[in-house]
PDB file of C-alpha atoms in Angstrom:
ATOM      1  CA  MET A  66     -26.564 -12.258  13.228  1.00 60.00           C
ATOM      2  CA  VAL A  67     -26.115 -10.398  10.683  1.00 81.00           C
ATOM      3  CA  ASP A  68     -22.318 -11.005   9.450  1.00 95.00           C
ATOM      4  CA  ILE A  69     -19.988  -8.973   6.492  1.00 97.00           C
ATOM      5  CA  LEU A  70     -18.697 -11.630   3.604  1.00 98.00           C
ATOM      6  CA  HIS A  71     -16.816 -11.541   0.873  1.00 98.00           C
ATOM      7  CA  ARG A  72     -14.538 -13.207  -1.637  1.00 98.00           C
ATOM      8  CA  VAL A  73     -11.559 -12.164  -2.976  1.00 98.00           C
ATOM      9  CA  GLY A  74      -9.421 -14.210  -5.277  1.00 98.00           C
ATOM     10  CA  VAL A  75      -5.379 -13.242  -5.550  1.00 98.00           C
ATOM     11  CA  VAL A  76      -2.916 -14.886  -8.576  1.00 98.00           C
ATOM     12  CA  SER A  77      -0.201 -16.041  -5.479  1.00 97.00           C
ATOM     13  CA  SER A  78       0.432 -18.798  -3.441  1.00 97.00           C
ATOM     14  CA  PRO A  79      -1.644 -19.596  -0.020  1.00 97.00           C
ATOM     15  CA  ASP A  80       1.884 -18.937   2.033  1.00 97.00           C
ATOM     16  CA  ASP A  81       1.942 -15.725   0.250  1.00 97.00           C
ATOM     17  CA  VAL A  82      -1.542 -14.055   1.586  1.00 98.00           C
ATOM     18  CA  TYR A  83      -1.106 -15.948   5.050  1.00 98.00           C
ATOM     19  CA  ALA A  84       2.137 -13.603   5.332  1.00 98.00           C
ATOM     20  CA  ALA A  85       0.243 -10.832   4.094  1.00 98.00           C
ATOM     21  CA  LEU A  86      -2.011 -11.544   7.433  1.00 98.00           C
ATOM     22  CA  THR A  87      -0.218 -12.141   9.788  1.00 98.00           C
ATOM     23  CA  THR A  88       3.211  -9.571   9.346  1.00 98.00           C
ATOM     24  CA  ILE A  89       3.163  -6.069  10.903  1.00 98.00           C
ATOM     25  CA  ASP A  90       4.285  -5.605   7.148  1.00 98.00           C
ATOM     26  CA  GLY A  91       2.412  -7.223   5.420  1.00 98.00           C
ATOM     27  CA  LEU A  92      -0.885  -6.142   6.601  1.00 98.00           C
ATOM     28  CA  ALA A  93       0.653  -2.671   7.178  1.00 98.00           C
ATOM     29  CA  GLY A  94       1.220  -3.077   3.284  1.00 98.00           C
ATOM     30  CA  TRP A  95      -2.927  -2.754   2.300  1.00 98.00           C
ATOM     31  CA  TRP A  96      -5.042  -2.228   5.035  1.00 98.00           C
ATOM     32  CA  THR A  97      -3.148   0.641   7.367  1.00 98.00           C
ATOM     33  CA  GLU A  98       0.364   1.605   7.380  1.00 98.00           C
ATOM     34  CA  ASP A  99       0.071   2.677  10.843  1.00 98.00           C
ATOM     35  CA  THR A 100       0.358  -0.928  12.229  1.00 98.00           C
ATOM     36  CA  ASP A 101       2.031  -2.690  15.259  1.00 98.00           C
ATOM     37  CA  GLY A 102       1.844  -4.709  17.828  1.00 98.00           C
ATOM     38  CA  ASP A 103       2.482  -8.414  18.271  1.00 97.00           C
ATOM     39  CA  SER A 104       1.052 -10.578  15.434  1.00 96.00           C
ATOM     40  CA  ASP A 105       1.185 -13.956  16.786  1.00 96.00           C
ATOM     41  CA  VAL A 106      -2.051 -15.815  18.259  1.00 97.00           C
ATOM     42  CA  GLY A 107      -2.658 -14.765  21.935  1.00 97.00           C
ATOM     43  CA  GLY A 108      -0.954 -10.883  20.376  1.00 97.00           C
ATOM     44  CA  VAL A 109      -2.891  -7.958  19.751  1.00 98.00           C
ATOM     45  CA  ILE A 110      -1.972  -6.079  16.351  1.00 98.00           C
ATOM     46  CA  LYS A 111      -2.688  -2.560  16.649  1.00 98.00           C
ATOM     47  CA  PHE A 112      -4.562  -1.218  13.566  1.00 98.00           C
ATOM     48  CA  ARG A 113      -4.928   3.136  13.560  1.00 97.00           C
ATOM     49  CA  PHE A 114      -6.475   4.993  10.702  1.00 95.00           C
ATOM     50  CA  GLU A 115      -6.957   9.156  10.581  1.00 87.00           C
ATOM     51  CA  PRO A 116     -10.244   8.813  12.299  1.00 81.00           C
ATOM     52  CA  GLY A 117      -9.471   5.592  14.921  1.00 91.00           C
ATOM     53  CA  GLY A 118      -8.577   2.676  14.846  1.00 95.00           C
ATOM     54  CA  PHE A 119      -8.865  -1.390  15.224  1.00 96.00           C
ATOM     55  CA  ASP A 120      -7.160  -4.061  18.514  1.00 98.00           C
ATOM     56  CA  MET A 121      -7.206  -7.353  16.894  1.00 98.00           C
ATOM     57  CA  LYS A 122      -6.403 -10.456  19.636  1.00 98.00           C
ATOM     58  CA  VAL A 123      -5.456 -12.687  17.063  1.00 98.00           C
ATOM     59  CA  LEU A 124      -7.567 -16.307  18.155  1.00 98.00           C
ATOM     60  CA  GLU A 125      -6.044 -18.450  15.152  1.00 98.00           C
ATOM     61  CA  ALA A 126      -3.297 -18.552  12.578  1.00 97.00           C
ATOM     62  CA  LYS A 127      -2.620 -21.593  10.818  1.00 98.00           C
ATOM     63  CA  PRO A 128      -0.638 -21.220   7.622  1.00 97.00           C
ATOM     64  CA  ALA A 129      -1.610 -20.817   4.756  1.00 96.00           C
ATOM     65  CA  GLU A 130      -5.190 -21.724   5.950  1.00 98.00           C
ATOM     66  CA  ARG A 131      -6.648 -19.307   8.428  1.00 98.00           C
ATOM     67  CA  VAL A 132      -6.852 -16.089  10.119  1.00 98.00           C
ATOM     68  CA  LEU A 133      -9.116 -15.142  13.299  1.00 98.00           C
ATOM     69  CA  TRP A 134      -8.701 -11.776  14.946  1.00 98.00           C
ATOM     70  CA  GLU A 135     -11.334 -10.819  17.614  1.00 98.00           C
ATOM     71  CA  VAL A 136     -11.709  -7.158  17.837  1.00 98.00           C
ATOM     72  CA  VAL A 137     -10.702  -6.035  21.681  1.00 98.00           C
ATOM     73  CA  ASP A 138     -10.656  -2.667  21.420  1.00 97.00           C
ATOM     74  CA  GLY A 139     -12.676  -0.056  18.157  1.00 96.00           C
ATOM     75  CA  PRO A 140     -15.862   1.577  17.606  1.00 95.00           C
ATOM     76  CA  GLU A 141     -18.441   0.295  19.915  1.00 95.00           C
ATOM     77  CA  GLU A 142     -19.702  -1.610  16.748  1.00 95.00           C
ATOM     78  CA  TRP A 143     -16.287  -3.651  16.355  1.00 96.00           C
ATOM     79  CA  ILE A 144     -15.951  -4.704  20.138  1.00 97.00           C
ATOM     80  CA  GLY A 145     -16.626  -8.223  20.131  1.00 97.00           C
ATOM     81  CA  THR A 146     -17.120  -8.989  17.088  1.00 97.00           C
ATOM     82  CA  ARG A 147     -14.519 -12.120  14.933  1.00 98.00           C
ATOM     83  CA  ILE A 148     -12.956 -11.367  11.402  1.00 98.00           C
ATOM     84  CA  SER A 149     -11.520 -14.440   9.547  1.00 98.00           C
ATOM     85  CA  PHE A 150      -9.620 -15.222   6.554  1.00 98.00           C
ATOM     86  CA  ASP A 151     -10.328 -18.708   4.892  1.00 98.00           C
ATOM     87  CA  LEU A 152      -7.507 -19.383   2.293  1.00 98.00           C
ATOM     88  CA  LYS A 153      -8.006 -22.544  -0.240  1.00 98.00           C
ATOM     89  CA  GLN A 154      -6.496 -22.689  -3.881  1.00 97.00           C
ATOM     90  CA  GLU A 155      -8.358 -22.999  -6.701  1.00 96.00           C
ATOM     91  CA  ASP A 156      -6.939 -22.603 -10.516  1.00 91.00           C
ATOM     92  CA  ALA A 157      -3.860 -20.255 -10.498  1.00 94.00           C
ATOM     93  CA  PHE A 158      -5.875 -18.172  -7.810  1.00 97.00           C
ATOM     94  CA  THR A 159      -5.783 -18.303  -3.719  1.00 98.00           C
ATOM     95  CA  ILE A 160      -9.085 -18.336  -2.232  1.00 98.00           C
ATOM     96  CA  ILE A 161     -10.083 -15.874   0.498  1.00 98.00           C
ATOM     97  CA  LEU A 162     -13.254 -16.284   2.053  1.00 98.00           C
ATOM     98  CA  PHE A 163     -13.781 -13.396   4.795  1.00 98.00           C
ATOM     99  CA  ARG A 164     -16.114 -13.079   7.165  1.00 98.00           C
ATOM    100  CA  HIS A 165     -16.486  -9.990  10.008  1.00 98.00           C
ATOM    101  CA  GLU A 166     -18.822 -11.876  12.010  1.00 97.00           C
ATOM    102  CA  GLY A 167     -21.185 -11.121  15.386  1.00 95.00           C
ATOM    103  CA  TRP A 168     -22.527  -7.565  14.367  1.00 95.00           C
ATOM    104  CA  LYS A 169     -25.372  -6.972  16.774  1.00 93.00           C
ATOM    105  CA  GLU A 170     -27.322  -4.943  14.205  1.00 93.00           C
ATOM    106  CA  PRO A 171     -27.213  -4.172  11.022  1.00 94.00           C
ATOM    107  CA  VAL A 172     -26.602  -0.502  11.832  1.00 96.00           C
ATOM    108  CA  GLU A 173     -25.608   1.460   8.602  1.00 97.00           C
ATOM    109  CA  PHE A 174     -21.940   1.330   9.977  1.00 97.00           C
ATOM    110  CA  MET A 175     -22.135  -2.051   9.085  1.00 97.00           C
ATOM    111  CA  TYR A 176     -23.138  -1.488   5.214  1.00 98.00           C
ATOM    112  CA  HIS A 177     -20.252   1.299   5.035  1.00 98.00           C
ATOM    113  CA  CYS A 178     -17.699  -1.331   6.741  1.00 97.00           C
ATOM    114  CA  SER A 179     -19.109  -4.191   4.278  1.00 98.00           C
ATOM    115  CA  THR A 180     -17.771  -1.587   0.950  1.00 98.00           C
ATOM    116  CA  LYS A 181     -15.075  -0.491   3.041  1.00 98.00           C
ATOM    117  CA  TRP A 182     -13.542  -4.593   3.508  1.00 98.00           C
ATOM    118  CA  ALA A 183     -14.363  -4.957  -0.211  1.00 98.00           C
ATOM    119  CA  THR A 184     -11.766  -2.437  -0.997  1.00 98.00           C
ATOM    120  CA  PHE A 185      -9.152  -3.878   1.217  1.00 98.00           C
ATOM    121  CA  LEU A 186      -9.686  -7.121   0.505  1.00 98.00           C
ATOM    122  CA  MET A 187      -8.930  -6.106  -3.051  1.00 98.00           C
ATOM    123  CA  SER A 188      -6.194  -3.780  -2.105  1.00 98.00           C
ATOM    124  CA  LEU A 189      -4.444  -7.573  -0.170  1.00 98.00           C
ATOM    125  CA  LYS A 190      -4.918  -8.580  -3.931  1.00 98.00           C
ATOM    126  CA  LYS A 191      -3.460  -5.916  -5.405  1.00 98.00           C
ATOM    127  CA  LEU A 192      -0.526  -6.411  -2.550  1.00 98.00           C
ATOM    128  CA  ALA A 193      -0.373  -9.999  -2.844  1.00 97.00           C
ATOM    129  CA  GLU A 194       0.148 -10.391  -7.420  1.00 97.00           C
ATOM    130  CA  THR A 195       1.292  -6.499  -7.809  1.00 97.00           C
ATOM    131  CA  GLY A 196       3.760  -5.723  -4.553  1.00 97.00           C
ATOM    132  CA  LYS A 197       2.307  -2.713  -4.217  1.00 97.00           C
ATOM    133  CA  GLY A 198      -1.778  -2.712  -2.341  1.00 98.00           C
ATOM    134  CA  ASP A 199      -3.328   0.452  -1.193  1.00 98.00           C
ATOM    135  CA  PRO A 200      -3.399   0.682   2.168  1.00 98.00           C
ATOM    136  CA  ALA A 201      -4.780   3.726   4.381  1.00 97.00           C
ATOM    137  CA  PRO A 202      -3.713   6.652   4.187  1.00 97.00           C
ATOM    138  CA  HIS A 203      -3.668   6.068   0.416  1.00 97.00           C
ATOM    139  CA  ASP A 204      -7.322   4.343   0.505  1.00 96.00           C
ATOM    140  CA  VAL A 205     -10.122   4.417  -2.226  1.00 94.00           C
ATOM    141  CA  GLN A 206     -12.352   7.283  -0.710  1.00 95.00           C
ATOM    142  CA  ILE A 207     -16.073   5.444  -1.086  1.00 97.00           C
ATOM    143  CA  SER A 208     -17.905   7.809   0.710  1.00 96.00           C
ATOM    144  CA  ASN A 209     -18.028  10.913   3.366  1.00 94.00           C
ATOM    145  CA  TRP A 210     -17.059   8.596   6.071  1.00 94.00           C
ATOM    146  CA  HIS A 211     -14.203   7.592   3.555  1.00 88.00           C
TER     147      HIS A 211
ATOM    148  CA  MET B1082     -31.144 -14.848   6.491  1.00 60.00           C
ATOM    149  CA  VAL B1083     -28.493 -13.640   5.625  1.00 81.00           C
ATOM    150  CA  ASP B1084     -28.156 -10.116   3.533  1.00 95.00           C
ATOM    151  CA  ILE B1085     -25.875  -7.945   1.116  1.00 97.00           C
ATOM    152  CA  LEU B1086     -25.622  -4.570   2.989  1.00 98.00           C
ATOM    153  CA  HIS B1087     -23.149  -1.645   1.242  1.00 98.00           C
ATOM    154  CA  ARG B1088     -23.158   1.757   1.136  1.00 98.00           C
ATOM    155  CA  VAL B1089     -20.870   4.440  -1.097  1.00 98.00           C
ATOM    156  CA  GLY B1090     -21.565   8.119  -1.726  1.00 98.00           C
ATOM    157  CA  VAL B1091     -21.685   9.567  -4.942  1.00 98.00           C
ATOM    158  CA  VAL B1092     -20.411  13.542  -5.484  1.00 98.00           C
ATOM    159  CA  SER B1093     -23.585  13.895  -7.964  1.00 97.00           C
ATOM    160  CA  SER B1094     -27.108  14.083  -7.055  1.00 97.00           C
ATOM    161  CA  PRO B1095     -29.785  12.299  -6.159  1.00 97.00           C
ATOM    162  CA  ASP B1096     -31.546  12.652  -9.462  1.00 97.00           C
ATOM    163  CA  ASP B1097     -28.391  11.478 -11.610  1.00 97.00           C
ATOM    164  CA  VAL B1098     -27.709   8.415  -9.222  1.00 98.00           C
ATOM    165  CA  TYR B1099     -31.899   7.510  -9.449  1.00 98.00           C
ATOM    166  CA  ALA B1100     -31.304   7.976 -13.281  1.00 98.00           C
ATOM    167  CA  ALA B1101     -28.325   5.605 -13.375  1.00 98.00           C
ATOM    168  CA  LEU B1102     -30.493   2.690 -11.219  1.00 98.00           C
ATOM    169  CA  THR B1103     -34.146   3.601 -13.697  1.00 98.00           C
ATOM    170  CA  THR B1104     -33.019   4.072 -17.105  1.00 98.00           C
ATOM    171  CA  ILE B1105     -31.986   1.205 -19.505  1.00 98.00           C
ATOM    172  CA  ASP B1106     -28.455   3.499 -20.525  1.00 98.00           C
ATOM    173  CA  GLY B1107     -27.343   4.234 -16.907  1.00 98.00           C
ATOM    174  CA  LEU B1108     -27.794   0.419 -16.122  1.00 98.00           C
ATOM    175  CA  ALA B1109     -25.563  -0.343 -18.941  1.00 98.00           C
ATOM    176  CA  GLY B1110     -23.081   2.370 -17.938  1.00 98.00           C
ATOM    177  CA  TRP B1111     -22.534   1.073 -14.629  1.00 98.00           C
ATOM    178  CA  TRP B1112     -23.627  -2.717 -14.396  1.00 98.00           C
ATOM    179  CA  THR B1113     -23.118  -5.009 -17.492  1.00 98.00           C
ATOM    180  CA  GLU B1114     -23.465  -2.893 -21.271  1.00 98.00           C
ATOM    181  CA  ASP B1115     -25.400  -5.680 -21.956  1.00 98.00           C
ATOM    182  CA  THR B1116     -28.661  -4.155 -20.566  1.00 98.00           C
ATOM    183  CA  ASP B1117     -32.688  -4.349 -22.155  1.00 98.00           C
ATOM    184  CA  GLY B1118     -36.143  -4.373 -21.223  1.00 98.00           C
ATOM    185  CA  ASP B1119     -38.130  -2.029 -19.278  1.00 97.00           C
ATOM    186  CA  SER B1120     -37.297  -0.259 -16.416  1.00 96.00           C
ATOM    187  CA  ASP B1121     -40.442   0.792 -15.376  1.00 96.00           C
ATOM    188  CA  VAL B1122     -42.401  -0.531 -11.850  1.00 97.00           C
ATOM    189  CA  GLY B1123     -43.695  -3.684 -13.379  1.00 97.00           C
ATOM    190  CA  GLY B1124     -41.415  -3.965 -16.372  1.00 97.00           C
ATOM    191  CA  VAL B1125     -38.516  -6.568 -16.316  1.00 98.00           C
ATOM    192  CA  ILE B1126     -34.968  -5.356 -17.097  1.00 98.00           C
ATOM    193  CA  LYS B1127     -32.899  -8.477 -18.281  1.00 98.00           C
ATOM    194  CA  PHE B1128     -29.089  -7.636 -17.727  1.00 98.00           C
ATOM    195  CA  ARG B1129     -27.268  -9.745 -19.198  1.00 97.00           C
ATOM    196  CA  PHE B1130     -22.959 -11.564 -18.526  1.00 95.00           C
ATOM    197  CA  GLU B1131     -21.070 -13.435 -20.241  1.00 87.00           C
ATOM    198  CA  PRO B1132     -21.664 -16.274 -17.759  1.00 81.00           C
ATOM    199  CA  GLY B1133     -25.311 -15.654 -18.068  1.00 91.00           C
ATOM    200  CA  GLY B1134     -27.141 -12.847 -16.022  1.00 95.00           C
ATOM    201  CA  PHE B1135     -30.298 -11.716 -14.183  1.00 96.00           C
ATOM    202  CA  ASP B1136     -34.262 -10.725 -15.059  1.00 98.00           C
ATOM    203  CA  MET B1137     -35.289  -7.935 -12.646  1.00 98.00           C
ATOM    204  CA  LYS B1138     -39.114  -7.342 -11.778  1.00 98.00           C
ATOM    205  CA  VAL B1139     -38.920  -3.361 -10.828  1.00 98.00           C
ATOM    206  CA  LEU B1140     -41.172  -3.427  -7.685  1.00 98.00           C
ATOM    207  CA  GLU B1141     -40.597   0.348  -6.804  1.00 98.00           C
ATOM    208  CA  ALA B1142     -39.246   3.246  -8.010  1.00 97.00           C
ATOM    209  CA  LYS B1143     -39.553   6.483  -5.918  1.00 98.00           C
ATOM    210  CA  PRO B1144     -38.116   9.114  -7.589  1.00 97.00           C
ATOM    211  CA  ALA B1145     -34.588  10.119  -5.884  1.00 96.00           C
ATOM    212  CA  GLU B1146     -35.576   7.989  -3.044  1.00 98.00           C
ATOM    213  CA  ARG B1147     -35.779   4.054  -3.846  1.00 98.00           C
ATOM    214  CA  VAL B1148     -35.123   1.071  -6.244  1.00 98.00           C
ATOM    215  CA  LEU B1149     -37.005  -2.391  -5.305  1.00 98.00           C
ATOM    216  CA  TRP B1150     -36.078  -5.058  -7.778  1.00 98.00           C
ATOM    217  CA  GLU B1151     -37.379  -8.702  -7.229  1.00 98.00           C
ATOM    218  CA  VAL B1152     -34.886 -11.726  -9.168  1.00 98.00           C
ATOM    219  CA  VAL B1153     -37.520 -13.236 -11.769  1.00 98.00           C
ATOM    220  CA  ASP B1154     -34.743 -15.587 -13.243  1.00 97.00           C
ATOM    221  CA  GLY B1155     -30.993 -15.840 -12.714  1.00 96.00           C
ATOM    222  CA  PRO B1156     -29.024 -18.617 -11.049  1.00 95.00           C
ATOM    223  CA  GLU B1157     -31.404 -20.231  -8.647  1.00 95.00           C
ATOM    224  CA  GLU B1158     -29.477 -19.184  -5.417  1.00 95.00           C
ATOM    225  CA  TRP B1159     -30.806 -15.021  -6.631  1.00 96.00           C
ATOM    226  CA  ILE B1160     -34.492 -16.182  -7.517  1.00 97.00           C
ATOM    227  CA  GLY B1161     -37.374 -14.587  -5.124  1.00 97.00           C
ATOM    228  CA  THR B1162     -33.987 -12.449  -3.594  1.00 97.00           C
ATOM    229  CA  ARG B1163     -34.854  -8.848  -3.469  1.00 98.00           C
ATOM    230  CA  ILE B1164     -32.071  -5.665  -4.591  1.00 98.00           C
ATOM    231  CA  SER B1165     -32.601  -2.446  -2.573  1.00 98.00           C
ATOM    232  CA  PHE B1166     -30.975   1.585  -3.226  1.00 98.00           C
ATOM    233  CA  ASP B1167     -32.143   3.723  -0.541  1.00 98.00           C
ATOM    234  CA  LEU B1168     -30.840   7.395  -1.566  1.00 98.00           C
ATOM    235  CA  LYS B1169     -30.328   9.886   0.805  1.00 98.00           C
ATOM    236  CA  GLN B1170     -28.303  13.329   0.745  1.00 97.00           C
ATOM    237  CA  GLU B1171     -24.981  13.956   3.070  1.00 96.00           C
ATOM    238  CA  ASP B1172     -22.461  16.925   2.498  1.00 91.00           C
ATOM    239  CA  ALA B1173     -22.044  16.518  -1.438  1.00 94.00           C
ATOM    240  CA  PHE B1174     -22.767  13.358  -1.201  1.00 97.00           C
ATOM    241  CA  THR B1175     -25.659  11.333  -2.422  1.00 98.00           C
ATOM    242  CA  ILE B1176     -25.516   8.269  -0.280  1.00 98.00           C
ATOM    243  CA  ILE B1177     -26.935   4.643  -1.650  1.00 98.00           C
ATOM    244  CA  LEU B1178     -27.638   2.372   1.414  1.00 98.00           C
ATOM    245  CA  PHE B1179     -27.626  -1.065  -0.855  1.00 98.00           C
ATOM    246  CA  ARG B1180     -29.265  -4.194   0.249  1.00 98.00           C
ATOM    247  CA  HIS B1181     -29.399  -7.715  -1.837  1.00 98.00           C
ATOM    248  CA  GLU B1182     -31.757  -9.738   0.728  1.00 97.00           C
ATOM    249  CA  GLY B1183     -33.320 -13.120   0.333  1.00 95.00           C
ATOM    250  CA  TRP B1184     -30.323 -15.311   0.409  1.00 95.00           C
ATOM    251  CA  LYS B1185     -31.611 -18.463   2.288  1.00 93.00           C
ATOM    252  CA  GLU B1186     -28.034 -19.484   3.149  1.00 93.00           C
ATOM    253  CA  PRO B1187     -24.432 -17.836   3.093  1.00 94.00           C
ATOM    254  CA  VAL B1188     -23.130 -20.061   0.206  1.00 96.00           C
ATOM    255  CA  GLU B1189     -19.765 -18.997  -1.233  1.00 97.00           C
ATOM    256  CA  PHE B1190     -21.761 -17.256  -4.350  1.00 97.00           C
ATOM    257  CA  MET B1191     -22.707 -15.139  -1.671  1.00 97.00           C
ATOM    258  CA  TYR B1192     -19.489 -13.810  -0.596  1.00 98.00           C
ATOM    259  CA  HIS B1193     -18.479 -13.696  -4.230  1.00 98.00           C
ATOM    260  CA  CYS B1194     -21.592 -11.323  -5.352  1.00 97.00           C
ATOM    261  CA  SER B1195     -20.805  -9.633  -2.073  1.00 98.00           C
ATOM    262  CA  THR B1196     -17.287  -8.347  -3.322  1.00 98.00           C
ATOM    263  CA  LYS B1197     -18.512  -8.192  -6.965  1.00 98.00           C
ATOM    264  CA  TRP B1198     -21.671  -5.730  -5.451  1.00 98.00           C
ATOM    265  CA  ALA B1199     -19.038  -3.496  -4.132  1.00 98.00           C
ATOM    266  CA  THR B1200     -16.623  -3.534  -7.381  1.00 98.00           C
ATOM    267  CA  PHE B1201     -20.235  -2.532  -9.487  1.00 98.00           C
ATOM    268  CA  LEU B1202     -21.204   0.350  -7.381  1.00 98.00           C
ATOM    269  CA  MET B1203     -17.544   1.368  -6.944  1.00 98.00           C
ATOM    270  CA  SER B1204     -18.355   1.828 -10.706  1.00 98.00           C
ATOM    271  CA  LEU B1205     -21.746   3.053 -10.257  1.00 98.00           C
ATOM    272  CA  LYS B1206     -19.620   5.967  -8.589  1.00 98.00           C
ATOM    273  CA  LYS B1207     -17.544   6.767 -11.189  1.00 98.00           C
ATOM    274  CA  LEU B1208     -20.030   6.851 -13.999  1.00 98.00           C
ATOM    275  CA  ALA B1209     -21.647   9.400 -11.884  1.00 97.00           C
ATOM    276  CA  GLU B1210     -19.342  10.899 -10.970  1.00 97.00           C
ATOM    277  CA  THR B1211     -16.761  10.820 -14.032  1.00 97.00           C
ATOM    278  CA  GLY B1212     -19.570  10.250 -17.074  1.00 97.00           C
ATOM    279  CA  LYS B1213     -17.990   6.906 -17.604  1.00 97.00           C
ATOM    280  CA  GLY B1214     -18.295   3.539 -15.150  1.00 98.00           C
ATOM    281  CA  ASP B1215     -16.970   0.278 -15.045  1.00 98.00           C
ATOM    282  CA  PRO B1216     -19.730  -2.237 -17.046  1.00 98.00           C
ATOM    283  CA  ALA B1217     -19.212  -6.101 -17.322  1.00 97.00           C
ATOM    284  CA  PRO B1218     -17.362  -7.036 -19.855  1.00 97.00           C
ATOM    285  CA  HIS B1219     -15.200  -4.017 -18.495  1.00 97.00           C
ATOM    286  CA  ASP B1220     -16.037  -4.822 -14.950  1.00 96.00           C
ATOM    287  CA  VAL B1221     -13.253  -5.967 -12.458  1.00 94.00           C
ATOM    288  CA  GLN B1222     -11.889  -9.224 -11.880  1.00 94.00           C
ATOM    289  CA  ILE B1223     -12.018 -10.342  -8.117  1.00 96.00           C
ATOM    290  CA  SER B1224     -11.726 -13.879  -8.538  1.00 96.00           C
ATOM    291  CA  ASN B1225     -11.366 -17.186 -10.748  1.00 94.00           C
ATOM    292  CA  TRP B1226     -15.221 -16.740 -10.848  1.00 94.00           C
ATOM    293  CA  HIS B1227     -14.748 -13.556 -12.112  1.00 87.00           C
TER     294      HIS B1227
END
């Protein structure tokens, strides 16, 4: 089992970070502007990017504490994987513990997604701290795979 | 076994990226300004940060292709882990496949290091592309753990 793990601290409340993870507007503010769908538990959120996208089923949404998605459509390597965000408060920070788990193999695309997730989590931090993130198509280019 | 994996593409030659990984000046330009020691195979490089640091033994250094270090001193969770950089050319990019492997457990510190490595690899990219990276103590703060 190989997982992508990240930890980012946001100078903002857990409620604000939770909103950025559970509302279409919030998600569009840091991951991709082309976000649509139903962000309630049981709903499916559609994230679209230039080269394609991901459909996520919302499995858990516990206010100010935890969000869990399952990938129900997208690149083959992603389907069936799960993405979670666990929130806690430490000092002036809301700490996000991020996991993207269930990858079958550590393929090169996984290396890419690991780095890309880090930059998007920094975009989420920026959104919550300044009001403006760097969602696609304004995201940081990290390589030839974008 | 849990590993940290990243993929970054640098618009620069494999030789230049290799130099940034195998010379004290290069390493000081993207990871930490306080870098010292012997960067030849068999040597030990000492990387120091505000809160402490890491000593890396250079196990492999294959020009323009691969660098492998073993952590011989530093935080307990890091000792004995290995860090590798594999380089290849794709389009206008030198692709870095990064691995930090051998973590015993996916402790919270590993989540932090995963994100932090991503930001330092972006600093390496910036150094190679613009001549100026963001090494400690000028590195991006990602959380209360810095």
